[in-house]
């Protein structure tokens, strides 16, 4: 059978792309070398935030929030999405000035969703924050979801909409054929008019098969989860000056991340936490939320993520071939925008253009000498 679109990778980007394409009447095959939600999309911190994003990503993040607010009806499954707000905490007056400059920059771009909090207002929202914390920045209409449940829900809905899957087959070649592409996976050939590269931290290898060579490195952000403690925290918290992402789940456990890196075994495509960095992370948590002192850590883990030189994803048509679409390299914050990335990919294929601005994510931006790391 010849497909309209072959999607490579069944993380949230590939699954959301496949679902949106199927909803627009396209015949879609997803090829995944392991299992849906096996990599970053299934093991991340679940933060759904527009707060503190690079301005180029804000239109996508705000559009994604509209989908998240209705995600359970859209996917027909409980994704444990909560809109409890995202918060950045300032630990010094110098950091408050950073927040003030951020709000001014966003205002000049026409955004007002990030709001400054003074010392008292911060404590009304997070009463257990440490005395040295002097202010914050909040976006109230966002929060977090369960990464595994949400990604799996995209998989299930895509299946219900008729998307075909080849699971456990790694794509080893992508070649042009007369009408589009021949994709070789698990020793079989699959033909499609379009190919969509959603291969996550391995997207550079698929891009090279298509003819687009791009810089991408792999990193392993680390997570910890504590045992259950009584509810004390509403929003997802981060810091201005130190690595921390911090949230309490419905069950009472506290999820701690923020970007400390673990070790990657490239051959086995597995990652393990670095104990020294876990200690730094735990120390930060206790300093900012003293209530966390003596709370036992139940489990730690890492996921593997693709990082670009400017911390922005590759999202858009191939330079070598416009009937190849890239959506990879989400730099540690792609879960939140996954639902809208799927819509953008479908628009590029069905309408020929995206309604959202994606020029900053062009696959060839590092190949243009005058633009560098735009
Ligand atoms: C620990 C951690 C915490 C994070 N926290 C957050 C957060 O709080 N909020 C947020 O927004 N983002 C967060 N992120 C980032 C987010 O998880 C990723 O940006 C997002 O999941 C990327 O989705 P993806 O579909 O591109 O990649 P993936 O989920 O990695 O999916 C890519 C898929 O492609 C498959 N694949 C690769 N090569 C091939 C091939 N040759 N053939 C077939 N299949 C192939 C892989 O097996 C994989 O399943 C975090 C990431 C990590 C690791």
Short mmCIF file of C-alpha atoms and ligand atoms in Angstrom, two decimals:
data_model
loop_
_atom_site.label_atom_id
_atom_site.label_comp_id
_atom_site.label_asym_id
_atom_site.label_seq_id
_atom_site.Cartn_x
_atom_site.Cartn_y
_atom_site.Cartn_z
CA UNK A 1 0.00 0.00 0.00
CA UNK A 2 1.15 3.54 -0.70
CA UNK A 3 0.55 6.02 2.16
CA UNK A 4 -0.06 9.74 1.91
CA UNK A 5 2.32 10.24 4.83
CA UNK A 6 4.89 8.13 6.66
CA UNK A 7 5.71 9.43 10.15
CA UNK A 8 8.96 8.26 11.76
CA UNK A 9 8.79 8.13 15.58
CA UNK A 10 5.91 7.52 17.99
CA UNK A 11 6.66 10.12 20.64
CA UNK A 12 4.19 12.92 21.22
CA UNK A 13 5.29 14.80 18.08
CA UNK A 14 4.87 11.82 15.76
CA UNK A 15 1.60 10.69 17.33
CA UNK A 16 0.07 14.18 17.34
CA UNK A 17 1.16 14.63 13.72
CA UNK A 18 -0.31 11.29 12.69
CA UNK A 19 -3.58 12.00 14.49
CA UNK A 20 -4.00 15.48 12.98
CA UNK A 21 -3.21 14.14 9.51
CA UNK A 22 -5.74 11.32 9.90
CA UNK A 23 -8.36 13.81 11.09
CA UNK A 24 -7.75 15.70 7.85
CA UNK A 25 -8.32 12.62 5.76
CA UNK A 26 -4.76 11.47 5.11
CA UNK A 27 -3.72 7.79 5.08
CA UNK A 28 -0.87 7.60 7.59
CA UNK A 29 1.74 5.03 8.66
CA UNK A 30 3.81 5.55 11.83
CA UNK A 31 7.08 3.61 12.09
CA UNK A 32 8.58 3.35 15.59
CA UNK A 33 11.73 1.43 16.46
CA UNK A 34 10.66 0.67 20.05
CA UNK A 35 7.20 1.46 21.41
CA UNK A 36 4.94 4.52 21.65
CA UNK A 37 5.95 6.84 24.52
CA UNK A 38 9.10 4.76 25.16
CA UNK A 39 11.48 7.72 25.03
CA UNK A 40 11.31 11.39 26.14
CA UNK A 41 7.56 11.77 25.60
CA UNK A 42 6.71 9.09 28.13
CA UNK A 43 9.20 9.91 30.89
CA UNK A 44 9.37 13.70 31.04
CA UNK A 45 8.30 16.05 33.84
CA UNK A 46 4.93 16.78 32.25
CA UNK A 47 5.28 20.54 32.48
CA UNK A 48 2.83 22.32 30.18
CA UNK A 49 4.13 25.85 30.16
CA UNK A 50 4.32 28.95 28.03
CA UNK A 51 6.05 30.81 30.90
CA UNK A 52 9.71 31.71 30.41
CA UNK A 53 9.85 30.36 26.87
CA UNK A 54 11.93 31.82 24.08
CA UNK A 55 9.65 34.43 22.43
CA UNK A 56 9.77 32.47 19.16
CA UNK A 57 8.03 29.55 20.87
CA UNK A 58 5.32 31.55 22.65
CA UNK A 59 2.78 31.49 19.78
CA UNK A 60 3.03 27.68 19.66
CA UNK A 61 2.92 27.33 23.43
CA UNK A 62 -0.14 29.58 23.78
CA UNK A 63 -1.92 27.76 20.94
CA UNK A 64 -1.04 24.42 22.53
CA UNK A 65 -2.66 25.52 25.79
CA UNK A 66 -6.02 25.84 24.03
CA UNK A 67 -5.69 22.16 23.07
CA UNK A 68 -4.50 21.13 26.54
CA UNK A 69 -7.47 22.82 28.21
CA UNK A 70 -9.76 20.48 26.26
CA UNK A 71 -7.36 17.53 25.96
CA UNK A 72 -9.51 14.88 27.64
CA UNK A 73 -12.45 15.52 25.36
CA UNK A 74 -10.13 15.67 22.32
CA UNK A 75 -8.38 12.40 23.09
CA UNK A 76 -11.17 10.66 25.02
CA UNK A 77 -8.82 9.78 27.89
CA UNK A 78 -7.66 11.10 31.24
CA UNK A 79 -4.30 12.83 30.68
CA UNK A 80 -4.18 14.19 34.25
CA UNK A 81 -3.94 17.72 32.91
CA UNK A 82 -4.19 20.39 35.60
CA UNK A 83 -4.11 24.12 35.02
CA UNK A 84 -2.59 25.14 38.36
CA UNK A 85 -0.19 27.69 36.88
CA UNK A 86 3.56 27.89 36.25
CA UNK A 87 5.78 29.95 38.49
CA UNK A 88 9.41 31.19 38.30
CA UNK A 89 10.81 32.13 41.70
CA UNK A 90 13.40 34.88 42.23
CA UNK A 91 15.92 34.29 45.04
CA UNK A 92 17.47 37.80 44.97
CA UNK A 93 16.65 41.36 43.98
CA UNK A 94 18.94 40.96 40.97
CA UNK A 95 16.73 38.09 39.81
CA UNK A 96 13.61 40.22 40.33
CA UNK A 97 15.17 42.69 37.87
CA UNK A 98 15.59 39.83 35.38
CA UNK A 99 11.87 39.10 35.74
CA UNK A 100 10.97 42.76 35.29
CA UNK A 101 13.01 42.93 32.08
CA UNK A 102 11.29 39.76 30.87
CA UNK A 103 7.82 41.22 31.45
CA UNK A 104 8.82 44.43 29.65
CA UNK A 105 10.18 42.44 26.70
CA UNK A 106 6.98 40.39 26.45
CA UNK A 107 4.85 43.54 26.70
CA UNK A 108 6.77 45.01 23.76
CA UNK A 109 5.82 41.87 21.81
CA UNK A 110 2.15 42.15 22.83
CA UNK A 111 2.04 39.42 25.52
CA UNK A 112 0.63 39.89 29.01
CA UNK A 113 0.22 36.30 30.25
CA UNK A 114 3.30 36.47 32.56
CA UNK A 115 2.62 38.48 35.72
CA UNK A 116 5.08 39.68 38.37
CA UNK A 117 4.57 38.66 41.99
CA UNK A 118 6.00 40.55 44.95
CA UNK A 119 7.19 38.91 48.17
CA UNK A 120 3.71 38.68 49.75
CA UNK A 121 1.87 37.68 46.59
CA UNK A 122 4.41 34.89 46.08
CA UNK A 123 3.65 33.53 49.55
CA UNK A 124 -0.08 33.56 48.93
CA UNK A 125 0.53 31.15 46.06
CA UNK A 126 3.35 29.07 47.57
CA UNK A 127 3.17 29.52 51.36
CA UNK A 128 6.01 27.06 51.96
CA UNK A 129 8.62 28.89 49.90
CA UNK A 130 11.83 29.77 51.81
CA UNK A 131 12.18 33.22 53.45
CA UNK A 132 15.00 34.33 51.11
CA UNK A 133 12.75 34.14 48.01
CA UNK A 134 11.73 37.68 47.11
CA UNK A 135 9.37 37.49 44.15
CA UNK A 136 8.20 35.58 41.14
CA UNK A 137 6.65 35.43 37.74
CA UNK A 138 3.43 33.49 37.13
CA UNK A 139 1.34 32.34 34.21
CA UNK A 140 -1.93 31.07 35.63
CA UNK A 141 -3.64 29.31 32.72
CA UNK A 142 -1.19 26.40 32.33
CA UNK A 143 0.23 23.58 34.42
CA UNK A 144 1.09 19.94 33.88
CA UNK A 145 -0.12 16.60 32.57
CA UNK A 146 0.96 13.00 32.88
CA UNK A 147 3.43 12.49 30.01
CA UNK A 148 2.84 8.77 29.66
CA UNK A 149 -0.97 9.01 29.86
CA UNK A 150 -1.11 11.92 27.42
CA UNK A 151 1.26 10.39 24.87
CA UNK A 152 -0.50 7.03 25.09
CA UNK A 153 -3.85 8.79 24.62
CA UNK A 154 -2.55 10.32 21.37
CA UNK A 155 -1.51 6.81 20.28
CA UNK A 156 -4.92 5.33 21.06
CA UNK A 157 -6.85 8.12 19.35
CA UNK A 158 -4.58 7.88 16.28
CA UNK A 159 -5.31 4.15 16.07
CA UNK A 160 -9.04 4.80 16.35
CA UNK A 161 -8.76 7.27 13.47
CA UNK A 162 -7.22 4.59 11.26
CA UNK A 163 -3.50 5.36 11.50
CA UNK A 164 -1.38 2.26 10.80
CA UNK A 165 1.62 1.43 13.01
CA UNK A 166 4.80 -0.58 12.54
CA UNK A 167 6.25 -0.91 16.04
CA UNK A 168 9.65 -2.42 16.78
CA UNK A 169 11.05 -1.59 13.32
CA UNK A 170 13.89 0.93 13.06
CA UNK A 171 14.01 3.06 9.92
CA UNK A 172 17.35 2.34 8.27
CA UNK A 173 16.94 4.16 4.95
CA UNK A 174 14.82 6.97 3.51
CA UNK A 175 15.10 7.28 -0.27
CA UNK A 176 13.26 9.19 -2.94
CA UNK A 177 11.06 7.21 -5.30
CA UNK A 178 9.23 8.49 -8.34
CA UNK A 179 6.24 9.96 -6.45
CA UNK A 180 7.69 10.58 -3.00
CA UNK A 181 9.61 8.39 -0.58
CA UNK A 182 10.63 4.81 0.05
CA UNK A 183 11.23 4.17 3.74
CA UNK A 184 13.05 0.99 4.72
CA UNK A 185 12.34 -0.38 8.19
CA UNK A 186 12.68 -3.87 9.60
CA UNK A 187 13.76 -5.13 6.18
CA UNK A 188 10.53 -3.95 4.52
CA UNK A 189 9.87 -1.11 2.09
CA UNK A 190 7.10 1.39 2.74
CA UNK A 191 6.04 4.00 0.18
CA UNK A 192 4.60 7.43 0.92
CA UNK A 193 4.13 10.84 -0.70
CA UNK A 194 5.37 12.71 2.38
CA UNK A 195 7.73 11.69 5.16
CA UNK A 196 7.63 13.32 8.62
CA UNK A 197 10.75 13.14 10.78
CA UNK A 198 9.67 12.95 14.44
CA UNK A 199 12.63 10.84 15.55
CA UNK A 200 13.37 12.90 18.65
CA UNK A 201 16.98 12.72 19.82
CA UNK A 202 17.78 10.68 16.70
CA UNK A 203 16.16 13.11 14.27
CA UNK A 204 19.55 14.16 12.89
CA UNK A 205 20.13 10.65 11.52
CA UNK A 206 16.75 10.63 9.74
CA UNK A 207 17.36 14.20 8.50
CA UNK A 208 20.68 13.09 7.00
CA UNK A 209 18.90 10.24 5.15
CA UNK A 210 16.54 12.86 3.69
CA UNK A 211 19.50 15.05 2.71
CA UNK A 212 19.40 17.66 5.49
CA UNK A 213 22.51 17.71 7.71
CA UNK A 214 21.96 19.57 10.98
CA UNK A 215 23.65 19.96 14.36
CA UNK A 216 21.96 17.99 17.15
CA UNK A 217 23.35 16.68 20.42
CA UNK A 218 21.80 14.22 22.83
CA UNK A 219 21.37 14.99 26.51
CA UNK A 220 19.74 13.12 29.37
CA UNK A 221 17.68 15.35 31.69
CA UNK A 222 17.23 13.75 35.09
CA UNK A 223 14.10 13.30 37.21
CA UNK A 224 13.43 12.34 40.83
CA UNK A 225 10.14 11.51 42.51
CA UNK A 226 9.56 11.49 46.26
CA UNK A 227 7.31 9.41 48.41
CA UNK A 228 3.83 10.81 49.09
CA UNK A 229 3.48 13.78 51.40
CA UNK A 230 0.41 15.89 52.26
CA UNK A 231 -0.58 18.37 49.54
CA UNK A 232 1.31 21.68 49.93
CA UNK A 233 1.95 22.98 46.41
CA UNK A 234 -0.31 24.13 43.54
CA UNK A 235 1.68 25.46 40.58
CA UNK A 236 4.67 24.00 38.74
CA UNK A 237 7.68 25.87 40.13
CA UNK A 238 11.02 26.77 38.59
CA UNK A 239 13.81 29.13 39.61
CA UNK A 240 15.27 32.11 37.80
CA UNK A 241 18.89 31.40 38.63
CA UNK A 242 19.20 27.68 39.32
CA UNK A 243 18.09 24.46 37.66
CA UNK A 244 14.82 23.28 39.17
CA UNK A 245 11.41 22.10 38.05
CA UNK A 246 9.21 21.15 40.94
CA UNK A 247 5.60 19.99 41.16
CA UNK A 248 3.33 17.92 43.36
CA UNK A 249 1.12 15.28 41.78
CA UNK A 250 -2.46 14.40 42.71
CA UNK A 251 -1.08 11.40 44.57
CA UNK A 252 1.06 13.65 46.78
CA UNK A 253 4.43 12.65 45.33
CA UNK A 254 6.75 15.49 44.31
CA UNK A 255 8.38 15.42 40.86
CA UNK A 256 11.77 17.12 40.72
CA UNK A 257 13.58 17.91 37.48
CA UNK A 258 15.00 20.98 35.87
CA UNK A 259 17.68 19.93 33.49
CA UNK A 260 20.54 18.30 35.42
CA UNK A 261 22.12 15.85 32.99
CA UNK A 262 22.76 12.13 33.37
CA UNK A 263 24.92 9.71 31.37
CA UNK A 264 23.89 8.31 27.97
CA UNK A 265 24.77 4.85 26.69
CA UNK A 266 24.47 5.68 22.98
CA UNK A 267 24.65 2.07 21.80
CA UNK A 268 21.82 0.88 24.04
CA UNK A 269 19.88 4.16 23.83
CA UNK A 270 19.58 4.26 27.60
CA UNK A 271 20.45 6.92 30.17
CA UNK A 272 21.26 6.83 33.87
CA UNK A 273 21.28 9.64 36.45
CA UNK A 274 24.49 11.20 37.76
CA UNK A 275 24.35 10.84 41.58
CA UNK A 276 26.37 14.03 42.15
CA UNK A 277 23.85 16.08 40.19
CA UNK A 278 20.96 14.43 42.01
CA UNK A 279 22.51 15.68 45.24
CA UNK A 280 22.76 19.23 43.86
CA UNK A 281 19.14 19.04 42.79
CA UNK A 282 17.97 17.74 46.17
CA UNK A 283 19.96 20.46 47.95
CA UNK A 284 18.30 23.14 45.78
CA UNK A 285 14.86 21.75 46.57
CA UNK A 286 15.45 21.83 50.32
CA UNK A 287 16.85 25.37 50.17
CA UNK A 288 13.82 26.68 48.30
CA UNK A 289 11.17 24.51 49.96
CA UNK A 290 12.45 23.61 53.46
CA UNK A 291 9.32 21.49 53.98
CA UNK A 292 11.01 18.95 51.69
CA UNK A 293 13.80 18.23 54.19
CA UNK A 294 13.81 14.51 55.08
CA UNK A 295 11.26 13.57 52.40
CA UNK A 296 12.55 10.28 50.91
CA UNK A 297 13.30 10.01 47.20
CA UNK A 298 11.45 6.99 45.78
CA UNK A 299 12.92 6.75 42.29
CA UNK A 300 15.21 8.52 39.82
CA UNK A 301 15.43 8.28 36.03
CA UNK A 302 16.56 10.00 32.84
CA UNK A 303 15.20 10.42 29.34
CA UNK A 304 17.12 11.17 26.16
CA UNK A 305 16.41 14.46 24.41
CA UNK A 306 17.70 16.10 21.21
CA UNK A 307 19.29 19.53 21.72
CA UNK A 308 19.95 22.16 19.05
CA UNK A 309 22.58 24.93 19.32
CA UNK A 310 19.95 27.66 19.93
CA UNK A 311 17.58 25.60 22.12
CA UNK A 312 14.81 25.84 19.52
CA UNK A 313 13.40 22.84 17.66
CA UNK A 314 13.60 21.98 13.99
CA UNK A 315 10.05 22.34 12.70
CA UNK A 316 9.20 22.81 9.06
CA UNK A 317 9.83 21.54 5.53
CA UNK A 318 13.13 19.98 4.54
CA UNK A 319 15.66 22.07 2.68
CA UNK A 320 16.60 19.11 0.51
CA UNK A 321 12.96 18.16 -0.16
CA UNK A 322 9.78 20.10 0.68
CA UNK A 323 7.79 16.86 0.86
CA UNK A 324 9.77 15.96 3.97
CA UNK A 325 8.70 17.67 7.20
CA UNK A 326 10.98 17.83 10.24
CA UNK A 327 9.71 18.07 13.84
CA UNK A 328 12.50 17.09 16.24
CA UNK A 329 15.10 18.47 18.65
CA UNK A 330 12.73 19.96 21.21
CA UNK A 331 15.50 20.78 23.70
CA UNK A 332 13.83 19.66 26.92
CA UNK A 333 10.53 21.50 26.49
CA UNK A 334 8.67 19.84 23.62
CA UNK A 335 5.99 17.93 25.53
CA UNK A 336 3.99 21.10 26.19
CA UNK A 337 3.85 22.08 22.52
CA UNK A 338 3.42 18.54 21.12
CA UNK A 339 -0.34 18.85 20.56
CA UNK A 340 0.07 21.96 18.42
CA UNK A 341 3.16 20.67 16.62
CA UNK A 342 0.91 17.90 15.29
CA UNK A 343 -1.50 20.50 13.96
CA UNK A 344 1.35 22.49 12.35
CA UNK A 345 2.68 19.37 10.60
CA UNK A 346 -0.81 18.57 9.25
CA UNK A 347 -1.22 22.16 8.01
CA UNK A 348 2.16 22.05 6.24
CA UNK A 349 1.16 18.88 4.41
CA UNK A 350 -2.52 19.52 3.74
CA UNK A 351 -2.57 23.33 3.31
CA UNK A 352 1.02 23.91 2.25
CA UNK A 353 1.66 26.36 5.09
CA UNK A 354 1.30 26.73 8.84
CA UNK A 355 -1.01 29.29 10.43
CA UNK A 356 1.52 29.71 13.26
CA UNK A 357 4.92 31.38 12.75
CA UNK A 358 7.57 28.68 12.35
CA UNK A 359 10.33 30.51 10.42
CA UNK A 360 12.66 30.60 13.52
CA UNK A 361 12.64 26.78 13.53
CA UNK A 362 13.81 26.32 9.91
CA UNK A 363 15.97 23.25 9.36
CA UNK A 364 18.61 25.26 7.47
CA UNK A 365 19.05 28.13 9.95
CA UNK A 366 22.56 27.08 10.95
CA UNK A 367 23.60 26.66 7.33
CA UNK A 368 22.86 30.34 6.55
CA UNK A 369 26.15 32.14 7.36
CA UNK A 370 24.68 35.56 8.12
CA UNK A 371 21.96 34.33 10.49
CA UNK A 372 23.90 31.95 12.75
CA UNK A 373 21.98 31.14 15.91
CA UNK A 374 18.94 33.28 15.26
C1 LIG B 1 13.52 13.97 31.85
C2 LIG B 1 12.84 14.91 30.89
C3 LIG B 1 12.00 15.91 31.37
C4 LIG B 1 11.33 16.75 30.50
N1 LIG B 1 10.41 17.63 30.98
C5 LIG B 1 9.62 18.33 30.14
C6 LIG B 1 8.58 19.15 30.62
O1 LIG B 1 8.33 19.24 31.82
N2 LIG B 1 7.82 19.84 29.71
C7 LIG B 1 8.06 19.77 28.37
O2 LIG B 1 7.37 20.44 27.60
N3 LIG B 1 9.04 18.96 27.88
C8 LIG B 1 9.80 18.24 28.72
N4 LIG B 1 10.79 17.42 28.24
C9 LIG B 1 11.00 17.37 26.79
C10 LIG B 1 9.99 16.48 26.09
O3 LIG B 1 9.88 15.24 26.73
C11 LIG B 1 10.43 16.26 24.64
O4 LIG B 1 10.74 17.50 24.04
C12 LIG B 1 9.36 15.59 23.80
O5 LIG B 1 8.85 14.47 24.45
C13 LIG B 1 9.95 15.20 22.45
O6 LIG B 1 9.00 14.43 21.77
P1 LIG B 1 9.44 13.64 20.46
O7 LIG B 1 8.23 12.97 19.96
O8 LIG B 1 10.18 14.60 19.58
O9 LIG B 1 10.58 12.61 20.97
P2 LIG B 1 10.51 11.15 21.60
O10 LIG B 1 9.47 11.04 22.63
O11 LIG B 1 11.92 10.82 22.00
O12 LIG B 1 10.07 10.24 20.39
C14 LIG B 1 10.92 10.01 19.29
C15 LIG B 1 10.68 8.59 18.84
O13 LIG B 1 11.36 8.36 17.60
C16 LIG B 1 11.78 7.02 17.61
N5 LIG B 1 12.83 6.84 16.61
C17 LIG B 1 14.05 7.43 16.59
N6 LIG B 1 14.76 6.99 15.54
C18 LIG B 1 13.98 6.11 14.89
C19 LIG B 1 14.18 5.30 13.73
N7 LIG B 1 15.34 5.29 13.04
N8 LIG B 1 13.17 4.47 13.33
C20 LIG B 1 11.99 4.44 14.02
N9 LIG B 1 11.76 5.18 15.13
C21 LIG B 1 12.75 6.01 15.56
C22 LIG B 1 12.26 6.79 19.04
O14 LIG B 1 12.30 5.40 19.37
C23 LIG B 1 11.23 7.57 19.84
O15 LIG B 1 10.18 6.76 20.31
C24 LIG B 1 11.54 16.62 29.09
C25 LIG B 1 12.40 15.64 28.60
C26 LIG B 1 13.04 14.78 29.48
C27 LIG B 1 13.94 13.72 28.92
#
